[in-house]
Amino acid sequence: KELDSLVFELPLADFVLTGTITSLFPDRLVRYRYAALKAKDYLNLWLPHLVLNLLGRPGYPRESLLAGLRDSEWCTVAFRPVEQCREHLETLLRIYWSGLSRPLPFFPESSFHYAEQLIVKEAPPEKALARARGAWTGSDFHRGESRDLSYQLCFRGVEPLAGDFESLAAAVFGPLLAART
């Protein structure tokens, strides 16, 4: 049976994070996508997952599940409970705040592929960056993030996968990948 939505207001660092979490069941928070899973789907589950773990409300889950397609097959990805959820949320809020004053070289798909290669597959940074570049430029079979007009505007004349790209990718996706099962 689905639980009542969870309305929250959390003071974190210099911020107050407010919202409502839905799709809650006694065992887990559940999200799904009737298409191939993308980096944004992981992030859309990760943030409420961290909030649930930080709140630790009795009767509410500390695990989350994401279902979708991978290589044309249904798959599920679970997030186990996280202990440093406050630190992770504060890091994400600081990154968000910084991004309000200047364009940050964070591109969800490219960053996800970089972090996954580096952290999960333990590939050398050069190989992880090559994988990120593939997601950035795209191919005949998938559109690369570089085709996004807002990215083109913000990063024209600049190498987008340089500078803070690697550290931002690891800061955003590193904890997420560590909690993923």
PDB file of C-alpha atoms in Angstrom:
ATOM      1  CA  LYS A   1       0.000   0.000   0.000  1.00  0.00           C
ATOM      2  CA  GLU A   2       1.283   3.440  -0.909  1.00  0.00           C
ATOM      3  CA  LEU A   3       2.219   5.698   1.987  1.00  0.00           C
ATOM      4  CA  ASP A   4       1.091   9.293   2.368  1.00  0.00           C
ATOM      5  CA  SER A   5       3.243  11.862   0.591  1.00  0.00           C
ATOM      6  CA  LEU A   6       6.000  13.241   2.773  1.00  0.00           C
ATOM      7  CA  VAL A   7       6.147  17.038   3.025  1.00  0.00           C
ATOM      8  CA  PHE A   8       9.445  18.346   4.369  1.00  0.00           C
ATOM      9  CA  GLU A   9      11.332  21.521   5.252  1.00  0.00           C
ATOM     10  CA  LEU A  10      15.028  20.958   5.937  1.00  0.00           C
ATOM     11  CA  PRO A  11      17.586  23.553   7.018  1.00  0.00           C
ATOM     12  CA  LEU A  12      20.858  22.620   5.297  1.00  0.00           C
ATOM     13  CA  ALA A  13      23.953  24.830   5.514  1.00  0.00           C
ATOM     14  CA  ASP A  14      22.744  28.269   4.311  1.00  0.00           C
ATOM     15  CA  PHE A  15      19.643  26.836   2.632  1.00  0.00           C
ATOM     16  CA  VAL A  16      16.190  25.579   3.484  1.00  0.00           C
ATOM     17  CA  LEU A  17      15.188  22.695   1.248  1.00  0.00           C
ATOM     18  CA  THR A  18      11.434  22.168   0.951  1.00  0.00           C
ATOM     19  CA  GLY A  19       9.345  19.762  -1.038  1.00  0.00           C
ATOM     20  CA  THR A  20       7.068  16.771  -1.192  1.00  0.00           C
ATOM     21  CA  ILE A  21       8.089  13.177  -1.836  1.00  0.00           C
ATOM     22  CA  THR A  22       5.522  10.900  -3.471  1.00  0.00           C
ATOM     23  CA  SER A  23       5.483   7.277  -4.691  1.00  0.00           C
ATOM     24  CA  LEU A  24       6.448   6.020  -1.248  1.00  0.00           C
ATOM     25  CA  PHE A  25       5.852   2.456  -0.161  1.00  0.00           C
ATOM     26  CA  PRO A  26       6.724   0.781   3.169  1.00  0.00           C
ATOM     27  CA  ASP A  27       9.862  -0.855   1.713  1.00  0.00           C
ATOM     28  CA  ARG A  28      11.080   1.798  -0.698  1.00  0.00           C
ATOM     29  CA  LEU A  29      10.607   4.930  -2.735  1.00  0.00           C
ATOM     30  CA  VAL A  30       9.780   3.879  -6.309  1.00  0.00           C
ATOM     31  CA  ARG A  31      10.335   5.726  -9.579  1.00  0.00           C
ATOM     32  CA  TYR A  32      10.108   4.363 -13.114  1.00  0.00           C
ATOM     33  CA  ARG A  33      10.575   5.392 -16.704  1.00  0.00           C
ATOM     34  CA  TYR A  34       9.054   3.737 -19.750  1.00  0.00           C
ATOM     35  CA  ALA A  35      12.231   4.346 -21.706  1.00  0.00           C
ATOM     36  CA  ALA A  36      15.997   4.050 -21.417  1.00  0.00           C
ATOM     37  CA  LEU A  37      17.315   5.249 -18.061  1.00  0.00           C
ATOM     38  CA  LYS A  38      19.222   8.519 -18.207  1.00  0.00           C
ATOM     39  CA  ALA A  39      21.435  10.376 -15.772  1.00  0.00           C
ATOM     40  CA  LYS A  40      18.590  12.755 -14.940  1.00  0.00           C
ATOM     41  CA  ASP A  41      16.486   9.766 -13.799  1.00  0.00           C
ATOM     42  CA  TYR A  42      19.187   8.777 -11.322  1.00  0.00           C
ATOM     43  CA  LEU A  43      19.362  12.354 -10.023  1.00  0.00           C
ATOM     44  CA  ASN A  44      15.565  12.610  -9.797  1.00  0.00           C
ATOM     45  CA  LEU A  45      15.600   9.612  -7.461  1.00  0.00           C
ATOM     46  CA  TRP A  46      18.836  10.437  -5.639  1.00  0.00           C
ATOM     47  CA  LEU A  47      17.693  13.747  -4.153  1.00  0.00           C
ATOM     48  CA  PRO A  48      14.502  12.438  -2.493  1.00  0.00           C
ATOM     49  CA  HIS A  49      16.443   9.315  -1.471  1.00  0.00           C
ATOM     50  CA  LEU A  50      18.913  11.514   0.435  1.00  0.00           C
ATOM     51  CA  VAL A  51      16.081  13.495   2.029  1.00  0.00           C
ATOM     52  CA  LEU A  52      14.329  10.297   3.152  1.00  0.00           C
ATOM     53  CA  ASN A  53      17.543   9.047   4.715  1.00  0.00           C
ATOM     54  CA  LEU A  54      18.207  12.344   6.449  1.00  0.00           C
ATOM     55  CA  LEU A  55      14.686  12.583   7.860  1.00  0.00           C
ATOM     56  CA  GLY A  56      14.644   8.953   8.995  1.00  0.00           C
ATOM     57  CA  ARG A  57      10.908   9.145   9.693  1.00  0.00           C
ATOM     58  CA  PRO A  58       9.449   6.038  11.314  1.00  0.00           C
ATOM     59  CA  GLY A  59       7.322   4.039   8.883  1.00  0.00           C
ATOM     60  CA  TYR A  60       9.024   5.557   5.829  1.00  0.00           C
ATOM     61  CA  PRO A  61      11.635   3.744   3.739  1.00  0.00           C
ATOM     62  CA  ARG A  62      15.368   4.382   3.535  1.00  0.00           C
ATOM     63  CA  GLU A  63      15.792   2.470   0.262  1.00  0.00           C
ATOM     64  CA  SER A  64      14.807   3.514  -3.242  1.00  0.00           C
ATOM     65  CA  LEU A  65      14.193   1.754  -6.548  1.00  0.00           C
ATOM     66  CA  LEU A  66      14.399   2.995 -10.119  1.00  0.00           C
ATOM     67  CA  ALA A  67      13.015   0.905 -12.980  1.00  0.00           C
ATOM     68  CA  GLY A  68      13.505   1.483 -16.678  1.00  0.00           C
ATOM     69  CA  LEU A  69      15.110   0.164 -19.812  1.00  0.00           C
ATOM     70  CA  ARG A  70      18.767  -0.636 -20.328  1.00  0.00           C
ATOM     71  CA  ASP A  71      19.772  -2.093 -23.687  1.00  0.00           C
ATOM     72  CA  SER A  72      16.056  -2.629 -24.503  1.00  0.00           C
ATOM     73  CA  GLU A  73      15.575  -4.806 -21.389  1.00  0.00           C
ATOM     74  CA  TRP A  74      13.757  -3.899 -18.190  1.00  0.00           C
ATOM     75  CA  CYS A  75      16.123  -3.346 -15.299  1.00  0.00           C
ATOM     76  CA  THR A  76      15.981  -2.017 -11.784  1.00  0.00           C
ATOM     77  CA  VAL A  77      18.511   0.022  -9.875  1.00  0.00           C
ATOM     78  CA  ALA A  78      18.321   0.269  -6.108  1.00  0.00           C
ATOM     79  CA  PHE A  79      19.859   2.730  -3.689  1.00  0.00           C
ATOM     80  CA  ARG A  80      20.721   1.428  -0.253  1.00  0.00           C
ATOM     81  CA  PRO A  81      20.529   3.588   2.885  1.00  0.00           C
ATOM     82  CA  VAL A  82      23.057   6.423   3.070  1.00  0.00           C
ATOM     83  CA  GLU A  83      24.702   7.643   6.253  1.00  0.00           C
ATOM     84  CA  GLN A  84      26.308  10.912   5.040  1.00  0.00           C
ATOM     85  CA  CYS A  85      23.107  12.196   3.436  1.00  0.00           C
ATOM     86  CA  ARG A  86      23.346  15.675   5.024  1.00  0.00           C
ATOM     87  CA  GLU A  87      26.875  16.166   3.644  1.00  0.00           C
ATOM     88  CA  HIS A  88      25.835  14.958   0.186  1.00  0.00           C
ATOM     89  CA  LEU A  89      22.800  17.254   0.089  1.00  0.00           C
ATOM     90  CA  GLU A  90      24.857  20.241   1.266  1.00  0.00           C
ATOM     91  CA  THR A  91      27.467  19.552  -1.429  1.00  0.00           C
ATOM     92  CA  LEU A  92      24.752  19.422  -4.098  1.00  0.00           C
ATOM     93  CA  LEU A  93      23.207  22.657  -2.813  1.00  0.00           C
ATOM     94  CA  ARG A  94      26.593  24.429  -2.886  1.00  0.00           C
ATOM     95  CA  ILE A  95      27.138  23.255  -6.471  1.00  0.00           C
ATOM     96  CA  TYR A  96      23.641  24.435  -7.406  1.00  0.00           C
ATOM     97  CA  TRP A  97      24.258  27.824  -5.765  1.00  0.00           C
ATOM     98  CA  SER A  98      27.550  28.219  -7.600  1.00  0.00           C
ATOM     99  CA  GLY A  99      25.793  27.401 -10.862  1.00  0.00           C
ATOM    100  CA  LEU A 100      23.417  30.305 -10.367  1.00  0.00           C
ATOM    101  CA  SER A 101      26.280  32.773 -10.710  1.00  0.00           C
ATOM    102  CA  ARG A 102      28.279  31.141 -13.524  1.00  0.00           C
ATOM    103  CA  PRO A 103      27.857  28.285 -15.988  1.00  0.00           C
ATOM    104  CA  LEU A 104      29.256  25.075 -14.529  1.00  0.00           C
ATOM    105  CA  PRO A 105      30.703  22.362 -16.766  1.00  0.00           C
ATOM    106  CA  PHE A 106      28.218  19.796 -15.498  1.00  0.00           C
ATOM    107  CA  PHE A 107      26.392  17.887 -18.191  1.00  0.00           C
ATOM    108  CA  PRO A 108      24.299  15.048 -16.751  1.00  0.00           C
ATOM    109  CA  GLU A 109      24.957  12.316 -19.320  1.00  0.00           C
ATOM    110  CA  SER A 110      28.607  13.112 -19.955  1.00  0.00           C
ATOM    111  CA  SER A 111      29.262  13.550 -16.238  1.00  0.00           C
ATOM    112  CA  PHE A 112      27.474  10.305 -15.377  1.00  0.00           C
ATOM    113  CA  HIS A 113      29.486   8.323 -17.929  1.00  0.00           C
ATOM    114  CA  TYR A 114      32.720   9.886 -16.697  1.00  0.00           C
ATOM    115  CA  ALA A 115      31.995   9.105 -13.038  1.00  0.00           C
ATOM    116  CA  GLU A 116      30.743   5.590 -13.769  1.00  0.00           C
ATOM    117  CA  GLN A 117      33.888   4.714 -15.705  1.00  0.00           C
ATOM    118  CA  LEU A 118      36.171   6.251 -13.100  1.00  0.00           C
ATOM    119  CA  ILE A 119      34.456   5.096  -9.911  1.00  0.00           C
ATOM    120  CA  VAL A 120      32.583   1.890 -10.732  1.00  0.00           C
ATOM    121  CA  LYS A 121      34.734   0.442 -13.484  1.00  0.00           C
ATOM    122  CA  GLU A 122      37.949   1.895 -12.049  1.00  0.00           C
ATOM    123  CA  ALA A 123      39.072   3.010 -15.490  1.00  0.00           C
ATOM    124  CA  PRO A 124      41.974   5.456 -15.800  1.00  0.00           C
ATOM    125  CA  PRO A 125      40.918   9.114 -16.045  1.00  0.00           C
ATOM    126  CA  GLU A 126      41.830   9.237 -19.745  1.00  0.00           C
ATOM    127  CA  LYS A 127      39.451   6.371 -20.567  1.00  0.00           C
ATOM    128  CA  ALA A 128      36.707   7.880 -18.389  1.00  0.00           C
ATOM    129  CA  LEU A 129      37.128  11.205 -20.171  1.00  0.00           C
ATOM    130  CA  ALA A 130      36.959   9.467 -23.562  1.00  0.00           C
ATOM    131  CA  ARG A 131      33.651   7.857 -22.531  1.00  0.00           C
ATOM    132  CA  ALA A 132      32.346  11.253 -21.404  1.00  0.00           C
ATOM    133  CA  ARG A 133      33.411  12.773 -24.711  1.00  0.00           C
ATOM    134  CA  GLY A 134      31.381  10.107 -26.526  1.00  0.00           C
ATOM    135  CA  ALA A 135      28.277  11.119 -24.587  1.00  0.00           C
ATOM    136  CA  TRP A 136      29.098  14.782 -25.226  1.00  0.00           C
ATOM    137  CA  THR A 137      29.593  14.547 -28.996  1.00  0.00           C
ATOM    138  CA  GLY A 138      27.077  11.777 -29.709  1.00  0.00           C
ATOM    139  CA  SER A 139      26.997   9.534 -32.746  1.00  0.00           C
ATOM    140  CA  ASP A 140      24.776   8.553 -35.634  1.00  0.00           C
ATOM    141  CA  PHE A 141      22.644   6.624 -33.132  1.00  0.00           C
ATOM    142  CA  HIS A 142      22.275   9.048 -30.241  1.00  0.00           C
ATOM    143  CA  ARG A 143      22.243  12.789 -29.882  1.00  0.00           C
ATOM    144  CA  GLY A 144      25.150  14.162 -27.885  1.00  0.00           C
ATOM    145  CA  GLU A 145      24.744  16.753 -25.160  1.00  0.00           C
ATOM    146  CA  SER A 146      26.879  19.160 -27.184  1.00  0.00           C
ATOM    147  CA  ARG A 147      23.844  19.736 -29.423  1.00  0.00           C
ATOM    148  CA  ASP A 148      21.932  21.375 -26.558  1.00  0.00           C
ATOM    149  CA  LEU A 149      21.613  25.055 -27.491  1.00  0.00           C
ATOM    150  CA  SER A 150      22.002  26.302 -23.921  1.00  0.00           C
ATOM    151  CA  TYR A 151      25.296  24.415 -23.572  1.00  0.00           C
ATOM    152  CA  GLN A 152      26.447  25.812 -26.905  1.00  0.00           C
ATOM    153  CA  LEU A 153      25.662  29.333 -25.745  1.00  0.00           C
ATOM    154  CA  CYS A 154      27.281  29.007 -22.308  1.00  0.00           C
ATOM    155  CA  PHE A 155      30.398  27.158 -23.424  1.00  0.00           C
ATOM    156  CA  ARG A 156      31.124  28.567 -26.860  1.00  0.00           C
ATOM    157  CA  GLY A 157      34.829  29.029 -27.374  1.00  0.00           C
ATOM    158  CA  VAL A 158      35.610  26.936 -24.268  1.00  0.00           C
ATOM    159  CA  GLU A 159      36.499  23.260 -23.901  1.00  0.00           C
ATOM    160  CA  PRO A 160      33.461  22.093 -21.885  1.00  0.00           C
ATOM    161  CA  LEU A 161      34.995  18.839 -20.612  1.00  0.00           C
ATOM    162  CA  ALA A 162      37.930  20.626 -19.003  1.00  0.00           C
ATOM    163  CA  GLY A 163      38.366  22.713 -15.889  1.00  0.00           C
ATOM    164  CA  ASP A 164      35.958  21.654 -13.154  1.00  0.00           C
ATOM    165  CA  PHE A 165      34.204  19.018 -15.280  1.00  0.00           C
ATOM    166  CA  GLU A 166      35.927  16.014 -13.691  1.00  0.00           C
ATOM    167  CA  SER A 167      35.618  17.172 -10.082  1.00  0.00           C
ATOM    168  CA  LEU A 168      31.960  18.170 -10.536  1.00  0.00           C
ATOM    169  CA  ALA A 169      31.113  14.819 -12.130  1.00  0.00           C
ATOM    170  CA  ALA A 170      32.735  12.979  -9.224  1.00  0.00           C
ATOM    171  CA  ALA A 171      31.143  15.230  -6.576  1.00  0.00           C
ATOM    172  CA  VAL A 172      27.610  14.818  -7.982  1.00  0.00           C
ATOM    173  CA  PHE A 173      27.670  11.196  -9.107  1.00  0.00           C
ATOM    174  CA  GLY A 174      30.322   9.636  -6.834  1.00  0.00           C
ATOM    175  CA  PRO A 175      28.102   9.231  -3.741  1.00  0.00           C
ATOM    176  CA  LEU A 176      25.152   8.173  -5.921  1.00  0.00           C
ATOM    177  CA  LEU A 177      27.206   5.435  -7.592  1.00  0.00           C
ATOM    178  CA  ALA A 178      28.536   4.274  -4.219  1.00  0.00           C
ATOM    179  CA  ALA A 179      24.959   3.787  -2.949  1.00  0.00           C
ATOM    180  CA  ARG A 180      23.705   2.129  -6.145  1.00  0.00           C
ATOM    181  CA  THR A 181      23.148  -1.634  -6.184  1.00  0.00           C
TER     182      THR A 181
END
